[in-house]
Amino acid sequence: MKTQKEIWQNMSGKFFTDPIEILVKEAIIREQNLGHTLKVCIGSDSHVYGNEIHYATAVVFVRKEKGAFTFIRKQKEYQNISIKERMLNEVNKSVEIAYRIFEILDEFNVEMEVHADINTDAEFKSNIALKDAMGYILGMGYVFKAKPFAFASSNCADLMV
C-alpha cells in the first residue's frame, strides 16, 4: 500500500510541514495563553475514486464557546477493499493520530474524542463496522463518537477528502 508523505493543512489551505505533535503543542500553548479552554476531536473520512481511496484526517481544536480550527492530513491509497475495511481504515488513521498526540493533550489537560464516520442506524452501509470501530476506540481508552455526533469525521474531514 502506497501512502503520500505526511503534510498537514488548515481549512483555508495553508500547509504545514511540521509533525502533528509540534503543531498540536504549539496550538495548545497559543490558545491556552489566550485563555481558551480546548477539546480536541479527531476523525477521518474517505471517498473512493476507481481504485484510489482518498482519506482525510481532521484534528479539530474546539475552543469552549469561541469556535474551532482544524489541521487536516490528506492521503491516497491504491487498493480495492470492502466498505467495512475502509471504515476501519478511517478509524485506524484517527487512532494513529490520537496515539501520537495523547500525551501532549494529557500534559496540557486537554480532552480528546475520536470520531468515527459510521452511522449508528443499521439502514446505512457503514453500520457494518460500528461494533468493531467502537471496540477499537474504546479499547484504546479514548472517548468514542459516531454519527450524528462525529463532526470531526462527518463534517471537517468530509469537506477536505
PDB file of C-alpha atoms in Angstrom:
ATOM      1  CA  MET A   1       0.000   0.000   0.000  1.00  0.00           C
ATOM      2  CA  LYS A   2       1.474   3.352  -1.083  1.00  0.00           C
ATOM      3  CA  THR A   3       0.768   6.426   1.057  1.00  0.00           C
ATOM      4  CA  GLN A   4       1.648  10.079   0.470  1.00  0.00           C
ATOM      5  CA  LYS A   5       4.135  11.953   2.653  1.00  0.00           C
ATOM      6  CA  GLU A   6       2.533  13.463   5.757  1.00  0.00           C
ATOM      7  CA  ILE A   7       1.677  17.122   5.199  1.00  0.00           C
ATOM      8  CA  TRP A   8      -0.913  18.970   7.256  1.00  0.00           C
ATOM      9  CA  GLN A   9      -3.055  21.911   6.221  1.00  0.00           C
ATOM     10  CA  ASN A  10      -5.746  24.097   7.693  1.00  0.00           C
ATOM     11  CA  MET A  11      -9.219  24.605   6.252  1.00  0.00           C
ATOM     12  CA  SER A  12      -8.001  27.716   4.374  1.00  0.00           C
ATOM     13  CA  GLY A  13      -5.394  25.684   2.518  1.00  0.00           C
ATOM     14  CA  LYS A  14      -2.259  26.803   4.386  1.00  0.00           C
ATOM     15  CA  PHE A  15       0.250  23.927   4.504  1.00  0.00           C
ATOM     16  CA  PHE A  16       2.395  22.835   7.440  1.00  0.00           C
ATOM     17  CA  THR A  17       5.399  20.515   7.209  1.00  0.00           C
ATOM     18  CA  ASP A  18       5.953  20.144  10.956  1.00  0.00           C
ATOM     19  CA  PRO A  19       4.831  16.854  12.525  1.00  0.00           C
ATOM     20  CA  ILE A  20       1.376  16.896  14.098  1.00  0.00           C
ATOM     21  CA  GLU A  21       2.928  16.635  17.554  1.00  0.00           C
ATOM     22  CA  ILE A  22       4.616  20.025  17.121  1.00  0.00           C
ATOM     23  CA  LEU A  23       1.537  21.620  15.554  1.00  0.00           C
ATOM     24  CA  VAL A  24      -0.638  20.392  18.425  1.00  0.00           C
ATOM     25  CA  LYS A  25       1.718  21.527  21.171  1.00  0.00           C
ATOM     26  CA  GLU A  26       2.192  24.980  19.629  1.00  0.00           C
ATOM     27  CA  ALA A  27      -1.564  25.379  19.127  1.00  0.00           C
ATOM     28  CA  ILE A  28      -2.362  24.386  22.712  1.00  0.00           C
ATOM     29  CA  ILE A  29       0.216  26.767  24.172  1.00  0.00           C
ATOM     30  CA  ARG A  30      -1.013  29.636  21.962  1.00  0.00           C
ATOM     31  CA  GLU A  31      -4.699  29.011  22.684  1.00  0.00           C
ATOM     32  CA  GLN A  32      -4.289  28.468  26.430  1.00  0.00           C
ATOM     33  CA  ASN A  33      -2.202  31.655  26.654  1.00  0.00           C
ATOM     34  CA  LEU A  34      -5.195  33.417  25.095  1.00  0.00           C
ATOM     35  CA  GLY A  35      -7.385  31.976  27.861  1.00  0.00           C
ATOM     36  CA  HIS A  36      -9.218  29.391  25.766  1.00  0.00           C
ATOM     37  CA  THR A  37     -10.404  26.050  27.104  1.00  0.00           C
ATOM     38  CA  LEU A  38      -9.856  23.388  24.446  1.00  0.00           C
ATOM     39  CA  LYS A  39     -11.122  19.994  23.425  1.00  0.00           C
ATOM     40  CA  VAL A  40      -9.559  18.059  20.537  1.00  0.00           C
ATOM     41  CA  CYS A  41     -11.676  15.848  18.287  1.00  0.00           C
ATOM     42  CA  ILE A  42     -10.032  13.558  15.737  1.00  0.00           C
ATOM     43  CA  GLY A  43     -11.841  11.956  12.816  1.00  0.00           C
ATOM     44  CA  SER A  44     -11.230  10.603   9.330  1.00  0.00           C
ATOM     45  CA  ASP A  45     -13.313  10.194   6.207  1.00  0.00           C
ATOM     46  CA  SER A  46     -12.712   8.655   2.791  1.00  0.00           C
ATOM     47  CA  HIS A  47     -14.039   8.638  -0.743  1.00  0.00           C
ATOM     48  CA  VAL A  48     -13.432   6.044  -3.437  1.00  0.00           C
ATOM     49  CA  TYR A  49     -12.393   7.080  -6.950  1.00  0.00           C
ATOM     50  CA  GLY A  50     -11.866   3.968  -9.071  1.00  0.00           C
ATOM     51  CA  ASN A  51      -9.017   2.026  -7.431  1.00  0.00           C
ATOM     52  CA  GLU A  52      -7.943   5.069  -5.369  1.00  0.00           C
ATOM     53  CA  ILE A  53      -9.176   5.757  -1.872  1.00  0.00           C
ATOM     54  CA  HIS A  54      -8.747   9.349  -0.744  1.00  0.00           C
ATOM     55  CA  TYR A  55      -8.568   9.797   3.032  1.00  0.00           C
ATOM     56  CA  ALA A  56      -8.642  12.935   5.143  1.00  0.00           C
ATOM     57  CA  THR A  57      -7.924  13.007   8.862  1.00  0.00           C
ATOM     58  CA  ALA A  58      -9.004  16.056  10.860  1.00  0.00           C
ATOM     59  CA  VAL A  59      -7.619  17.215  14.191  1.00  0.00           C
ATOM     60  CA  VAL A  60     -10.207  19.726  15.364  1.00  0.00           C
ATOM     61  CA  PHE A  61      -9.477  22.132  18.213  1.00  0.00           C
ATOM     62  CA  VAL A  62     -12.762  23.239  19.753  1.00  0.00           C
ATOM     63  CA  ARG A  63     -12.497  26.421  21.809  1.00  0.00           C
ATOM     64  CA  LYS A  64     -15.181  26.440  24.511  1.00  0.00           C
ATOM     65  CA  GLU A  65     -17.781  28.955  23.261  1.00  0.00           C
ATOM     66  CA  LYS A  66     -15.186  30.501  20.894  1.00  0.00           C
ATOM     67  CA  GLY A  67     -15.250  28.497  17.640  1.00  0.00           C
ATOM     68  CA  ALA A  68     -12.770  25.968  16.344  1.00  0.00           C
ATOM     69  CA  PHE A  69      -9.846  25.402  14.000  1.00  0.00           C
ATOM     70  CA  THR A  70      -8.553  22.300  12.252  1.00  0.00           C
ATOM     71  CA  PHE A  71      -5.452  20.599  10.931  1.00  0.00           C
ATOM     72  CA  ILE A  72      -6.099  18.185   8.048  1.00  0.00           C
ATOM     73  CA  ARG A  73      -3.932  15.403   6.613  1.00  0.00           C
ATOM     74  CA  LYS A  74      -4.826  14.032   3.175  1.00  0.00           C
ATOM     75  CA  GLN A  75      -3.673  10.645   1.901  1.00  0.00           C
ATOM     76  CA  LYS A  76      -4.269   8.434  -1.126  1.00  0.00           C
ATOM     77  CA  GLU A  77      -4.106   4.670  -1.137  1.00  0.00           C
ATOM     78  CA  TYR A  78      -4.416   2.353  -4.083  1.00  0.00           C
ATOM     79  CA  GLN A  79      -6.467  -0.702  -3.214  1.00  0.00           C
ATOM     80  CA  ASN A  80      -9.825  -2.362  -3.668  1.00  0.00           C
ATOM     81  CA  ILE A  81     -11.374  -3.138  -0.282  1.00  0.00           C
ATOM     82  CA  SER A  82     -14.781  -3.670   1.302  1.00  0.00           C
ATOM     83  CA  ILE A  83     -16.717  -0.841   2.921  1.00  0.00           C
ATOM     84  CA  LYS A  84     -16.120  -2.394   6.345  1.00  0.00           C
ATOM     85  CA  GLU A  85     -12.361  -2.451   5.816  1.00  0.00           C
ATOM     86  CA  ARG A  86     -12.427   1.131   4.531  1.00  0.00           C
ATOM     87  CA  MET A  87     -14.404   2.299   7.590  1.00  0.00           C
ATOM     88  CA  LEU A  88     -11.917   0.533   9.870  1.00  0.00           C
ATOM     89  CA  ASN A  89      -9.015   2.099   7.928  1.00  0.00           C
ATOM     90  CA  GLU A  90     -10.571   5.508   8.651  1.00  0.00           C
ATOM     91  CA  VAL A  91     -10.799   4.651  12.340  1.00  0.00           C
ATOM     92  CA  ASN A  92      -7.222   3.369  12.334  1.00  0.00           C
ATOM     93  CA  LYS A  93      -5.981   6.632  10.824  1.00  0.00           C
ATOM     94  CA  SER A  94      -7.765   8.583  13.575  1.00  0.00           C
ATOM     95  CA  VAL A  95      -6.499   6.306  16.344  1.00  0.00           C
ATOM     96  CA  GLU A  96      -2.948   6.570  14.988  1.00  0.00           C
ATOM     97  CA  ILE A  97      -3.067  10.359  15.357  1.00  0.00           C
ATOM     98  CA  ALA A  98      -4.781  10.130  18.753  1.00  0.00           C
ATOM     99  CA  TYR A  99      -1.996   7.847  19.937  1.00  0.00           C
ATOM    100  CA  ARG A 100       0.681  10.242  18.682  1.00  0.00           C
ATOM    101  CA  ILE A 101      -0.779  13.308  20.442  1.00  0.00           C
ATOM    102  CA  PHE A 102      -2.435  11.823  23.528  1.00  0.00           C
ATOM    103  CA  GLU A 103       0.496  12.515  25.888  1.00  0.00           C
ATOM    104  CA  ILE A 104       0.690  16.137  24.737  1.00  0.00           C
ATOM    105  CA  LEU A 105      -3.031  16.624  25.335  1.00  0.00           C
ATOM    106  CA  ASP A 106      -2.733  14.954  28.723  1.00  0.00           C
ATOM    107  CA  GLU A 107       0.216  17.201  29.672  1.00  0.00           C
ATOM    108  CA  PHE A 108      -1.895  20.304  28.974  1.00  0.00           C
ATOM    109  CA  ASN A 109      -5.144  18.836  30.385  1.00  0.00           C
ATOM    110  CA  VAL A 110      -6.975  18.902  27.036  1.00  0.00           C
ATOM    111  CA  GLU A 111      -9.881  16.496  26.497  1.00  0.00           C
ATOM    112  CA  MET A 112      -9.924  14.294  23.394  1.00  0.00           C
ATOM    113  CA  GLU A 113     -12.593  12.451  21.418  1.00  0.00           C
ATOM    114  CA  VAL A 114     -12.141  10.095  18.465  1.00  0.00           C
ATOM    115  CA  HIS A 115     -14.926  10.412  15.901  1.00  0.00           C
ATOM    116  CA  ALA A 116     -15.947   7.654  13.500  1.00  0.00           C
ATOM    117  CA  ASP A 117     -17.769   8.414  10.248  1.00  0.00           C
ATOM    118  CA  ILE A 118     -20.008   5.428  10.907  1.00  0.00           C
ATOM    119  CA  ASN A 119     -23.769   5.575  11.102  1.00  0.00           C
ATOM    120  CA  THR A 120     -25.498   4.186  14.191  1.00  0.00           C
ATOM    121  CA  ASP A 121     -28.558   3.414  12.030  1.00  0.00           C
ATOM    122  CA  ALA A 122     -28.388  -0.167  10.695  1.00  0.00           C
ATOM    123  CA  GLU A 123     -30.031   1.007   7.453  1.00  0.00           C
ATOM    124  CA  PHE A 124     -26.711   2.521   6.339  1.00  0.00           C
ATOM    125  CA  LYS A 125     -23.826   0.514   4.841  1.00  0.00           C
ATOM    126  CA  SER A 126     -21.205   1.966   7.185  1.00  0.00           C
ATOM    127  CA  ASN A 127     -23.031   0.482  10.193  1.00  0.00           C
ATOM    128  CA  ILE A 128     -21.397  -2.868   9.424  1.00  0.00           C
ATOM    129  CA  ALA A 129     -18.205  -1.547  11.080  1.00  0.00           C
ATOM    130  CA  LEU A 130     -19.806   0.138  14.117  1.00  0.00           C
ATOM    131  CA  LYS A 131     -19.120  -2.530  16.760  1.00  0.00           C
ATOM    132  CA  ASP A 132     -15.537  -3.105  15.632  1.00  0.00           C
ATOM    133  CA  ALA A 133     -14.789   0.623  15.460  1.00  0.00           C
ATOM    134  CA  MET A 134     -16.358   1.301  18.842  1.00  0.00           C
ATOM    135  CA  GLY A 135     -14.444  -1.590  20.434  1.00  0.00           C
ATOM    136  CA  TYR A 136     -11.155  -0.428  18.923  1.00  0.00           C
ATOM    137  CA  ILE A 137     -11.518   3.208  20.010  1.00  0.00           C
ATOM    138  CA  LEU A 138     -12.865   2.421  23.488  1.00  0.00           C
ATOM    139  CA  GLY A 139     -10.282  -0.345  23.885  1.00  0.00           C
ATOM    140  CA  MET A 140      -7.539   2.232  23.312  1.00  0.00           C
ATOM    141  CA  GLY A 141      -9.039   4.232  26.186  1.00  0.00           C
ATOM    142  CA  TYR A 142     -10.413   7.081  24.065  1.00  0.00           C
ATOM    143  CA  VAL A 143     -13.858   8.703  24.053  1.00  0.00           C
ATOM    144  CA  PHE A 144     -15.847   7.398  21.057  1.00  0.00           C
ATOM    145  CA  LYS A 145     -18.396   9.357  18.992  1.00  0.00           C
ATOM    146  CA  ALA A 146     -20.289   8.126  15.931  1.00  0.00           C
ATOM    147  CA  LYS A 147     -22.769   9.837  13.613  1.00  0.00           C
ATOM    148  CA  PRO A 148     -24.588  12.146  14.193  1.00  0.00           C
ATOM    149  CA  PHE A 149     -22.134  13.376  16.877  1.00  0.00           C
ATOM    150  CA  ALA A 150     -18.919  12.702  14.913  1.00  0.00           C
ATOM    151  CA  PHE A 151     -18.430  16.140  13.347  1.00  0.00           C
ATOM    152  CA  ALA A 152     -14.630  15.806  13.062  1.00  0.00           C
ATOM    153  CA  SER A 153     -15.068  12.970  10.571  1.00  0.00           C
ATOM    154  CA  SER A 154     -18.536  13.642   9.128  1.00  0.00           C
ATOM    155  CA  ASN A 155     -18.043  17.369   8.555  1.00  0.00           C
ATOM    156  CA  CYS A 156     -14.422  18.523   8.818  1.00  0.00           C
ATOM    157  CA  ALA A 157     -12.638  15.559   7.222  1.00  0.00           C
ATOM    158  CA  ASP A 158     -15.510  15.081   4.753  1.00  0.00           C
ATOM    159  CA  LEU A 159     -15.112  18.650   3.454  1.00  0.00           C
ATOM    160  CA  MET A 160     -11.449  18.050   2.684  1.00  0.00           C
ATOM    161  CA  VAL A 161     -11.358  14.486   1.341  1.00  0.00           C
TER     162      VAL A 161
END
